[in-house]
Amino acid sequence: MLKRKNKIMNNDVNLIFRELQSRNKSIGNCFTAQRLPFSDTHKIGVSEKGTPMFFIQSSLMGIMTNFNLDLISVLFNQQCSLKLEEADKTIDNTYTIVALKTDNTDLTNYFIDVICIVLKRIGDEPNPKLLESEIEKLVELFHCFSKPPRKTIQGLWAELFVIEKSISPEYLIQSWHTETNDIFDFNDGIDKLEVKSTSRGKRMHSFSLSQLSPNQGSDLVVASLFVTVSGKGLTIFDLIKSIENKLSSLETKIKLDEIVSRTLGTDFEKAGDFYYDYQLATDSYKLYYYKDIPSIPVKEVPKEISNIHFECDITSINSINEVALRFPNSELFKSIKA
C-alpha cells in the first residue's frame, strides 16, 4: 500500500509542476505555486524560466550560508509571496527555497522525486537541525553531478537490471556497493555478487584477480548479460522507475538515488539518451559460480605483483540454473532472480 501511495503522490507532484509551467506568472519575488498533496505547509512553484522550485516553510535562526551549485540553489530564510490558484490573494511567508537551474527533463523528474523524499522525511514543521542536515545531504547529492562518472552508463544499467529483475530489490540495494574501491558490486557482509555486461557477441568479461578471490567463508556469484544499444529499449531512468515501484522503504529509495547520482556524475544529463535492449538482456542473463570460471591461483602470484586484471571468455562455462537451491542459506543469492 505504501509503495502505491508514494508512487501516486510523486506522479501528482510532477503533474502539478507541469500545470504550474502552463500558467507561469512568476516575476521578481512573487512566484506561481501550489500546495503539495502530502504537506500542509510546503509548496512547489515555478521560476521565471520555468524550472521547479520548492518552498520549505521554516524559520532558521542565525546566519545561514546559501548554496549555489551548477544545478541547484538553496536560499535560506527568504521572505517571498506565493500566488496559489485557489487563493484570492498572495501568501507571504518565510521559506527555504530549493530551486533547480536546468530544464533537462530527466534532472527535473529526479529533482522533484528527491525533494519529495526529503519533505516526507522532515515533516510539515521540520526541526531546524534536521532541515539543515537534509539540505547538506541534498547539496552533496547534487554536487556529485559535477564530478567524473565512476562507471560507464552501460555498467550501471546492467547493475540496475539485476536489481530490477530480483526477487528482493530492497535487499540488493542494501547490499549495493557505495564506494569506487569496493571490489564487488553487491556484498551483504557474507556473500558477494559481481555483475558483468558485454556488448560483444560472446561472454568475454574483464576481471580483476580480487573479483574471483572472495574471502574464506564467502561465496561469489557472477551475473553475466549482453547489453546493447537499441533504438527503442529502456534507459537507466526507466529501470529506476520500475525498481522504485517495488520499494516500500524510504531509506532504500534514498540509497538508490544516492548511488545512481554518485555513479553517473557528469554523465547524468546524457544517461537518458542511451536506450538498451531489455529483452536481449533478459534472454542472456545468466549466473555463474566463481569457482567454475578460469582464474589464476593466488598462491602462484609472486608477492611483488599486484593489481592483476585479465579477460576471460565464459561462454562455454556451465551456468547456475537455480541459485536459491544451490545456496539455500544465502540471503543475497536468494534475492536474485535468474
mmCIF file of C-alpha atoms in Angstrom:
data_model
loop_
_atom_site.group_PDB
_atom_site.id
_atom_site.type_symbol
_atom_site.label_atom_id
_atom_site.label_comp_id
_atom_site.label_asym_id
_atom_site.label_seq_id
_atom_site.Cartn_x
_atom_site.Cartn_y
_atom_site.Cartn_z
ATOM 1 C CA MET A 1 0.000 0.000 0.000
ATOM 2 C CA LEU A 2 2.850 2.362 0.896
ATOM 3 C CA LYS A 3 4.561 1.716 -2.453
ATOM 4 C CA ARG A 4 1.394 2.608 -4.376
ATOM 5 C CA LYS A 5 0.743 5.687 -2.228
ATOM 6 C CA ASN A 6 4.257 7.072 -2.751
ATOM 7 C CA LYS A 7 4.066 6.407 -6.490
ATOM 8 C CA ILE A 8 0.733 8.244 -6.800
ATOM 9 C CA MET A 9 1.976 11.194 -4.751
ATOM 10 C CA ASN A 10 5.160 11.638 -6.769
ATOM 11 C CA ASN A 11 3.201 11.404 -10.021
ATOM 12 C CA ASP A 12 0.788 14.020 -8.648
ATOM 13 C CA VAL A 13 3.643 16.404 -7.867
ATOM 14 C CA ASN A 14 5.032 16.048 -11.388
ATOM 15 C CA LEU A 15 1.584 16.789 -12.807
ATOM 16 C CA ILE A 16 1.227 19.802 -10.504
ATOM 17 C CA PHE A 17 4.546 21.179 -11.736
ATOM 18 C CA ARG A 18 3.584 20.720 -15.409
ATOM 19 C CA GLU A 19 0.346 22.574 -14.727
ATOM 20 C CA LEU A 20 2.243 25.382 -12.988
ATOM 21 C CA GLN A 21 4.512 25.698 -16.026
ATOM 22 C CA SER A 22 1.481 26.178 -18.272
ATOM 23 C CA ARG A 23 0.204 29.144 -16.234
ATOM 24 C CA ASN A 24 3.522 30.541 -15.053
ATOM 25 C CA LYS A 25 3.314 34.174 -13.921
ATOM 26 C CA SER A 26 6.327 34.200 -11.609
ATOM 27 C CA ILE A 27 8.116 37.510 -11.562
ATOM 28 C CA GLY A 28 10.567 39.044 -9.129
ATOM 29 C CA ASN A 29 9.888 37.765 -5.620
ATOM 30 C CA CYS A 30 6.346 36.592 -6.360
ATOM 31 C CA PHE A 31 6.001 33.013 -7.574
ATOM 32 C CA THR A 32 3.282 30.880 -9.087
ATOM 33 C CA ALA A 33 2.964 27.966 -6.680
ATOM 34 C CA GLN A 34 0.748 25.146 -5.462
ATOM 35 C CA ARG A 35 0.262 23.074 -2.339
ATOM 36 C CA LEU A 36 1.824 19.621 -2.186
ATOM 37 C CA PRO A 37 -0.556 16.644 -1.850
ATOM 38 C CA PHE A 38 1.302 15.308 1.205
ATOM 39 C CA SER A 39 2.021 18.579 3.052
ATOM 40 C CA ASP A 40 0.007 21.369 4.649
ATOM 41 C CA THR A 41 2.920 23.813 4.758
ATOM 42 C CA HIS A 42 5.440 23.241 1.966
ATOM 43 C CA LYS A 43 4.808 24.287 -1.639
ATOM 44 C CA ILE A 44 6.064 23.639 -5.158
ATOM 45 C CA GLY A 45 6.478 26.548 -7.533
ATOM 46 C CA VAL A 46 7.959 27.539 -10.843
ATOM 47 C CA SER A 47 10.704 30.061 -11.600
ATOM 48 C CA GLU A 48 10.506 32.778 -14.242
ATOM 49 C CA LYS A 49 12.487 30.417 -16.508
ATOM 50 C CA GLY A 50 10.010 27.586 -15.975
ATOM 51 C CA THR A 51 12.132 25.390 -13.715
ATOM 52 C CA PRO A 52 10.848 23.806 -10.470
ATOM 53 C CA MET A 53 11.239 25.411 -7.051
ATOM 54 C CA PHE A 54 10.297 24.080 -3.638
ATOM 55 C CA PHE A 55 9.298 26.377 -0.795
ATOM 56 C CA ILE A 56 10.013 24.756 2.558
ATOM 57 C CA GLN A 57 8.208 26.633 5.311
ATOM 58 C CA SER A 58 10.757 27.221 8.044
ATOM 59 C CA SER A 59 12.420 29.874 10.128
ATOM 60 C CA LEU A 60 16.031 29.026 10.807
ATOM 61 C CA MET A 61 17.813 31.035 13.467
ATOM 62 C CA GLY A 62 21.168 32.667 12.913
ATOM 63 C CA ILE A 63 23.079 33.380 9.728
ATOM 64 C CA MET A 64 22.748 30.589 7.184
ATOM 65 C CA THR A 65 25.072 30.124 4.226
ATOM 66 C CA ASN A 66 23.212 29.832 0.938
ATOM 67 C CA PHE A 67 24.299 27.304 -1.682
ATOM 68 C CA ASN A 68 24.721 27.989 -5.387
ATOM 69 C CA LEU A 69 25.722 24.890 -7.355
ATOM 70 C CA ASP A 70 25.745 24.352 -11.104
ATOM 71 C CA LEU A 71 22.369 22.601 -10.992
ATOM 72 C CA ILE A 72 20.595 23.758 -7.835
ATOM 73 C CA SER A 73 20.484 26.696 -5.467
ATOM 74 C CA VAL A 74 19.389 26.785 -1.828
ATOM 75 C CA LEU A 75 18.336 30.075 -0.237
ATOM 76 C CA PHE A 76 17.528 30.183 3.470
ATOM 77 C CA ASN A 77 15.061 32.461 5.295
ATOM 78 C CA GLN A 78 13.625 34.039 2.157
ATOM 79 C CA GLN A 79 10.614 36.299 2.518
ATOM 80 C CA CYS A 80 8.532 35.850 -0.612
ATOM 81 C CA SER A 81 4.998 35.850 -1.973
ATOM 82 C CA LEU A 82 3.283 32.811 -3.425
ATOM 83 C CA LYS A 83 0.305 33.010 -5.750
ATOM 84 C CA LEU A 84 -1.786 29.864 -5.375
ATOM 85 C CA GLU A 85 -4.533 29.043 -7.854
ATOM 86 C CA GLU A 86 -7.199 28.553 -5.175
ATOM 87 C CA ALA A 87 -6.205 31.691 -3.219
ATOM 88 C CA ASP A 88 -7.675 35.125 -3.951
ATOM 89 C CA LYS A 89 -4.515 36.821 -2.734
ATOM 90 C CA THR A 90 -0.844 36.028 -2.407
ATOM 91 C CA ILE A 91 0.564 34.218 0.629
ATOM 92 C CA ASP A 92 3.523 35.911 2.288
ATOM 93 C CA ASN A 93 5.830 33.791 4.411
ATOM 94 C CA THR A 94 9.430 32.843 5.150
ATOM 95 C CA TYR A 95 10.750 29.839 3.247
ATOM 96 C CA THR A 96 13.861 27.887 2.492
ATOM 97 C CA ILE A 97 13.869 27.824 -1.313
ATOM 98 C CA VAL A 98 15.408 24.917 -3.208
ATOM 99 C CA ALA A 99 15.475 25.564 -6.952
ATOM 100 C CA LEU A 100 16.621 23.614 -9.989
ATOM 101 C CA LYS A 101 18.640 25.574 -12.565
ATOM 102 C CA THR A 102 18.206 23.400 -15.660
ATOM 103 C CA ASP A 103 15.238 22.369 -17.784
ATOM 104 C CA ASN A 104 16.655 18.904 -18.543
ATOM 105 C CA THR A 105 13.675 16.529 -18.314
ATOM 106 C CA ASP A 106 15.472 13.693 -16.533
ATOM 107 C CA LEU A 107 17.019 16.053 -13.991
ATOM 108 C CA THR A 108 13.666 17.765 -13.451
ATOM 109 C CA ASN A 109 11.951 14.462 -12.679
ATOM 110 C CA TYR A 110 14.851 13.403 -10.467
ATOM 111 C CA PHE A 111 14.865 16.739 -8.613
ATOM 112 C CA ILE A 112 11.146 16.583 -7.882
ATOM 113 C CA ASP A 113 11.408 12.969 -6.753
ATOM 114 C CA VAL A 114 14.335 13.635 -4.405
ATOM 115 C CA ILE A 115 12.855 16.787 -2.842
ATOM 116 C CA CYS A 116 9.576 14.979 -2.202
ATOM 117 C CA ILE A 117 11.509 12.312 -0.305
ATOM 118 C CA VAL A 118 13.266 14.989 1.761
ATOM 119 C CA LEU A 119 9.995 16.740 2.598
ATOM 120 C CA LYS A 120 8.360 13.496 3.683
ATOM 121 C CA ARG A 121 11.297 12.863 5.994
ATOM 122 C CA ILE A 122 11.304 16.276 7.676
ATOM 123 C CA GLY A 123 7.531 16.671 8.023
ATOM 124 C CA ASP A 124 5.379 19.804 7.929
ATOM 125 C CA GLU A 125 7.115 21.507 10.874
ATOM 126 C CA PRO A 126 10.747 20.494 10.446
ATOM 127 C CA ASN A 127 13.218 20.566 13.276
ATOM 128 C CA PRO A 128 15.848 23.180 12.285
ATOM 129 C CA LYS A 129 18.751 20.789 12.841
ATOM 130 C CA LEU A 130 17.066 18.076 10.780
ATOM 131 C CA LEU A 131 16.330 20.532 7.974
ATOM 132 C CA GLU A 132 19.941 21.740 7.916
ATOM 133 C CA SER A 133 21.170 18.147 7.845
ATOM 134 C CA GLU A 134 18.859 17.166 4.985
ATOM 135 C CA ILE A 135 19.817 20.257 2.978
ATOM 136 C CA GLU A 136 23.505 19.412 3.396
ATOM 137 C CA LYS A 137 22.834 15.882 2.120
ATOM 138 C CA LEU A 138 20.889 17.316 -0.805
ATOM 139 C CA VAL A 139 23.729 19.672 -1.722
ATOM 140 C CA GLU A 140 26.211 16.809 -1.521
ATOM 141 C CA LEU A 141 23.950 14.694 -3.728
ATOM 142 C CA PHE A 142 23.725 17.302 -6.493
ATOM 143 C CA HIS A 143 27.401 18.140 -6.162
ATOM 144 C CA CYS A 144 28.015 14.612 -7.489
ATOM 145 C CA PHE A 145 26.798 15.775 -10.900
ATOM 146 C CA SER A 146 29.893 17.933 -11.301
ATOM 147 C CA LYS A 147 32.244 15.002 -10.661
ATOM 148 C CA PRO A 148 33.584 12.443 -13.178
ATOM 149 C CA PRO A 149 31.492 9.275 -13.604
ATOM 150 C CA ARG A 150 32.545 6.261 -11.556
ATOM 151 C CA LYS A 151 31.280 3.700 -14.052
ATOM 152 C CA THR A 152 30.036 3.557 -17.632
ATOM 153 C CA ILE A 153 26.345 4.075 -18.334
ATOM 154 C CA GLN A 154 26.244 0.502 -19.668
ATOM 155 C CA GLY A 155 27.785 -0.861 -16.467
ATOM 156 C CA LEU A 156 25.288 0.947 -14.241
ATOM 157 C CA TRP A 157 22.406 -0.135 -16.499
ATOM 158 C CA ALA A 158 23.469 -3.775 -16.040
ATOM 159 C CA GLU A 159 23.543 -3.457 -12.235
ATOM 160 C CA LEU A 160 20.126 -1.782 -12.211
ATOM 161 C CA PHE A 161 18.827 -4.535 -14.497
ATOM 162 C CA VAL A 162 19.900 -7.186 -11.969
ATOM 163 C CA ILE A 163 18.145 -5.242 -9.186
ATOM 164 C CA GLU A 164 15.021 -4.758 -11.302
ATOM 165 C CA LYS A 165 14.873 -8.478 -12.083
ATOM 166 C CA SER A 166 15.486 -9.563 -8.499
ATOM 167 C CA ILE A 167 13.045 -11.165 -6.101
ATOM 168 C CA SER A 168 14.073 -8.708 -3.362
ATOM 169 C CA PRO A 169 15.285 -5.373 -4.787
ATOM 170 C CA GLU A 170 15.304 -3.919 -1.253
ATOM 171 C CA TYR A 171 17.916 -6.448 -0.120
ATOM 172 C CA LEU A 172 20.070 -5.992 -3.209
ATOM 173 C CA ILE A 173 20.076 -2.201 -2.879
ATOM 174 C CA GLN A 174 21.035 -2.511 0.789
ATOM 175 C CA SER A 175 23.946 -4.725 -0.349
ATOM 176 C CA TRP A 176 24.924 -2.473 -3.273
ATOM 177 C CA HIS A 177 28.425 -1.002 -3.355
ATOM 178 C CA THR A 178 28.811 2.593 -2.203
ATOM 179 C CA GLU A 179 32.469 3.324 -2.918
ATOM 180 C CA THR A 180 34.556 3.162 -6.091
ATOM 181 C CA ASN A 181 37.158 0.978 -4.409
ATOM 182 C CA ASP A 182 34.641 -1.723 -3.480
ATOM 183 C CA ILE A 183 35.756 -4.983 -5.081
ATOM 184 C CA PHE A 184 32.272 -6.413 -5.601
ATOM 185 C CA ASP A 185 29.093 -4.814 -6.917
ATOM 186 C CA PHE A 186 26.942 -6.389 -4.186
ATOM 187 C CA ASN A 187 28.170 -7.510 -0.776
ATOM 188 C CA ASP A 188 25.916 -8.246 2.205
ATOM 189 C CA GLY A 189 28.826 -8.882 4.531
ATOM 190 C CA ILE A 190 28.712 -12.608 3.859
ATOM 191 C CA ASP A 191 28.362 -13.389 0.160
ATOM 192 C CA LYS A 192 29.222 -11.437 -2.971
ATOM 193 C CA LEU A 193 27.630 -10.764 -6.368
ATOM 194 C CA GLU A 194 29.569 -9.304 -9.286
ATOM 195 C CA VAL A 195 27.784 -8.035 -12.416
ATOM 196 C CA LYS A 196 29.454 -8.246 -15.827
ATOM 197 C CA SER A 197 27.984 -6.947 -19.076
ATOM 198 C CA THR A 198 29.217 -7.048 -22.633
ATOM 199 C CA SER A 199 28.081 -5.706 -25.995
ATOM 200 C CA ARG A 200 30.209 -8.220 -27.857
ATOM 201 C CA GLY A 201 28.873 -11.428 -29.361
ATOM 202 C CA LYS A 202 30.405 -13.673 -26.714
ATOM 203 C CA ARG A 203 30.675 -13.624 -22.933
ATOM 204 C CA MET A 204 34.094 -12.036 -22.760
ATOM 205 C CA HIS A 205 34.413 -10.183 -19.457
ATOM 206 C CA SER A 206 37.180 -8.293 -17.684
ATOM 207 C CA PHE A 207 38.020 -9.422 -14.160
ATOM 208 C CA SER A 208 40.458 -8.386 -11.502
ATOM 209 C CA LEU A 209 42.041 -11.288 -9.664
ATOM 210 C CA SER A 210 40.439 -9.967 -6.471
ATOM 211 C CA GLN A 211 36.974 -10.250 -8.030
ATOM 212 C CA LEU A 212 37.419 -14.004 -8.392
ATOM 213 C CA SER A 213 39.076 -14.437 -4.990
ATOM 214 C CA PRO A 214 36.498 -13.808 -2.246
ATOM 215 C CA ASN A 215 37.480 -14.172 1.374
ATOM 216 C CA GLN A 216 37.254 -17.569 3.024
ATOM 217 C CA GLY A 217 33.739 -18.236 4.261
ATOM 218 C CA SER A 218 32.120 -16.211 1.481
ATOM 219 C CA ASP A 219 30.664 -17.411 -1.780
ATOM 220 C CA LEU A 220 30.633 -15.430 -5.002
ATOM 221 C CA VAL A 221 28.268 -15.483 -7.966
ATOM 222 C CA VAL A 222 28.934 -13.646 -11.232
ATOM 223 C CA ALA A 223 25.957 -12.285 -13.184
ATOM 224 C CA SER A 224 26.570 -12.063 -16.934
ATOM 225 C CA LEU A 225 24.385 -10.425 -19.568
ATOM 226 C CA PHE A 226 24.514 -8.879 -23.026
ATOM 227 C CA VAL A 227 23.800 -5.132 -23.031
ATOM 228 C CA THR A 228 23.471 -3.487 -26.439
ATOM 229 C CA VAL A 229 22.202 -0.089 -27.526
ATOM 230 C CA SER A 230 18.714 -0.186 -29.029
ATOM 231 C CA GLY A 231 16.587 2.462 -30.691
ATOM 232 C CA LYS A 232 13.551 1.673 -28.518
ATOM 233 C CA GLY A 233 14.863 -0.022 -25.404
ATOM 234 C CA LEU A 234 14.960 1.074 -21.775
ATOM 235 C CA THR A 235 17.123 3.773 -20.233
ATOM 236 C CA ILE A 236 18.648 3.838 -16.772
ATOM 237 C CA PHE A 237 15.740 6.015 -15.653
ATOM 238 C CA ASP A 238 13.180 3.509 -16.943
ATOM 239 C CA LEU A 239 14.809 0.826 -14.797
ATOM 240 C CA ILE A 240 14.898 3.149 -11.789
ATOM 241 C CA LYS A 241 11.157 3.829 -12.113
ATOM 242 C CA SER A 242 10.431 0.111 -12.284
ATOM 243 C CA ILE A 243 12.593 -0.528 -9.209
ATOM 244 C CA GLU A 244 11.012 2.338 -7.257
ATOM 245 C CA ASN A 245 7.558 0.838 -7.783
ATOM 246 C CA LYS A 246 8.749 -2.282 -5.949
ATOM 247 C CA LEU A 247 10.244 -0.469 -2.943
ATOM 248 C CA SER A 248 8.465 0.201 0.333
ATOM 249 C CA SER A 249 11.365 1.643 2.344
ATOM 250 C CA LEU A 250 12.074 5.364 2.044
ATOM 251 C CA GLU A 251 15.661 4.810 3.172
ATOM 252 C CA THR A 252 16.222 2.246 0.405
ATOM 253 C CA LYS A 253 14.847 4.686 -2.155
ATOM 254 C CA ILE A 254 17.251 7.346 -0.882
ATOM 255 C CA LYS A 255 20.197 4.960 -1.167
ATOM 256 C CA LEU A 256 19.175 4.088 -4.738
ATOM 257 C CA ASP A 257 19.159 7.780 -5.692
ATOM 258 C CA GLU A 258 22.469 8.435 -3.958
ATOM 259 C CA ILE A 259 24.318 5.570 -5.653
ATOM 260 C CA VAL A 260 22.949 6.446 -9.091
ATOM 261 C CA SER A 261 23.976 10.098 -8.625
ATOM 262 C CA ARG A 262 27.478 9.268 -7.442
ATOM 263 C CA THR A 263 27.977 6.681 -10.168
ATOM 264 C CA LEU A 264 26.809 8.794 -13.108
ATOM 265 C CA GLY A 265 28.388 12.094 -12.090
ATOM 266 C CA THR A 266 28.617 14.377 -15.123
ATOM 267 C CA ASP A 267 27.058 11.647 -17.294
ATOM 268 C CA PHE A 268 23.670 12.075 -15.574
ATOM 269 C CA GLU A 269 22.256 14.549 -18.095
ATOM 270 C CA LYS A 270 23.078 12.328 -21.085
ATOM 271 C CA ALA A 271 22.181 8.992 -19.454
ATOM 272 C CA GLY A 272 18.597 9.305 -20.677
ATOM 273 C CA ASP A 273 19.823 9.323 -24.284
ATOM 274 C CA PHE A 274 21.031 5.713 -24.109
ATOM 275 C CA TYR A 275 18.432 3.001 -24.681
ATOM 276 C CA TYR A 276 19.395 -0.635 -24.187
ATOM 277 C CA ASP A 277 17.731 -3.826 -25.405
ATOM 278 C CA TYR A 278 15.838 -5.069 -22.336
ATOM 279 C CA GLN A 279 14.666 -8.295 -23.957
ATOM 280 C CA LEU A 280 18.175 -9.263 -25.055
ATOM 281 C CA ALA A 281 19.433 -8.608 -21.530
ATOM 282 C CA THR A 282 16.622 -10.771 -20.143
ATOM 283 C CA ASP A 283 17.280 -13.623 -22.564
ATOM 284 C CA SER A 284 21.039 -13.568 -21.992
ATOM 285 C CA TYR A 285 21.006 -13.081 -18.201
ATOM 286 C CA LYS A 286 22.897 -15.958 -16.544
ATOM 287 C CA LEU A 287 24.608 -16.642 -13.224
ATOM 288 C CA TYR A 288 27.958 -18.370 -12.728
ATOM 289 C CA TYR A 289 29.752 -19.756 -9.688
ATOM 290 C CA TYR A 290 33.162 -18.157 -9.356
ATOM 291 C CA LYS A 291 34.987 -21.470 -8.873
ATOM 292 C CA ASP A 292 33.824 -22.563 -12.346
ATOM 293 C CA ILE A 293 35.441 -19.524 -14.001
ATOM 294 C CA PRO A 294 39.096 -19.954 -15.077
ATOM 295 C CA SER A 295 41.396 -17.782 -12.996
ATOM 296 C CA ILE A 296 44.947 -17.515 -11.688
ATOM 297 C CA PRO A 297 45.671 -19.244 -8.356
ATOM 298 C CA VAL A 298 46.503 -16.525 -5.845
ATOM 299 C CA LYS A 299 49.230 -18.675 -4.281
ATOM 300 C CA GLU A 300 51.086 -18.765 -7.606
ATOM 301 C CA VAL A 301 51.279 -14.985 -7.932
ATOM 302 C CA PRO A 302 54.632 -13.544 -6.771
ATOM 303 C CA LYS A 303 54.144 -11.229 -3.807
ATOM 304 C CA GLU A 304 55.788 -8.403 -5.760
ATOM 305 C CA ILE A 305 52.951 -8.443 -8.342
ATOM 306 C CA SER A 306 49.573 -6.820 -7.652
ATOM 307 C CA ASN A 307 46.542 -5.284 -9.351
ATOM 308 C CA ILE A 308 46.162 -8.192 -11.775
ATOM 309 C CA HIS A 309 43.426 -7.878 -14.411
ATOM 310 C CA PHE A 310 42.533 -10.222 -17.248
ATOM 311 C CA GLU A 311 39.798 -11.045 -19.742
ATOM 312 C CA CYS A 312 38.008 -14.367 -19.672
ATOM 313 C CA ASP A 313 35.528 -15.906 -22.111
ATOM 314 C CA ILE A 314 32.922 -17.758 -20.033
ATOM 315 C CA THR A 315 30.720 -18.745 -22.979
ATOM 316 C CA SER A 316 31.351 -22.468 -22.510
ATOM 317 C CA ILE A 317 31.090 -22.415 -18.700
ATOM 318 C CA ASN A 318 28.019 -24.053 -17.168
ATOM 319 C CA SER A 319 25.691 -21.521 -15.563
ATOM 320 C CA ILE A 320 23.678 -21.925 -12.354
ATOM 321 C CA ASN A 321 20.038 -22.771 -13.017
ATOM 322 C CA GLU A 322 18.555 -22.464 -9.515
ATOM 323 C CA VAL A 323 20.771 -20.214 -7.438
ATOM 324 C CA ALA A 324 18.461 -20.306 -4.386
ATOM 325 C CA LEU A 325 18.582 -24.119 -4.345
ATOM 326 C CA ARG A 326 22.342 -24.114 -4.845
ATOM 327 C CA PHE A 327 22.860 -21.699 -1.931
ATOM 328 C CA PRO A 328 19.820 -22.117 0.363
ATOM 329 C CA ASN A 329 21.464 -20.292 3.284
ATOM 330 C CA SER A 330 22.491 -17.187 1.339
ATOM 331 C CA GLU A 331 20.138 -14.226 1.716
ATOM 332 C CA LEU A 332 21.957 -12.401 -1.073
ATOM 333 C CA PHE A 333 21.679 -15.190 -3.609
ATOM 334 C CA LYS A 334 18.063 -15.937 -2.655
ATOM 335 C CA SER A 335 17.296 -12.327 -3.581
ATOM 336 C CA ILE A 336 18.426 -12.878 -7.175
ATOM 337 C CA LYS A 337 16.036 -13.916 -9.902
ATOM 338 C CA ALA A 338 17.507 -15.807 -12.848
#
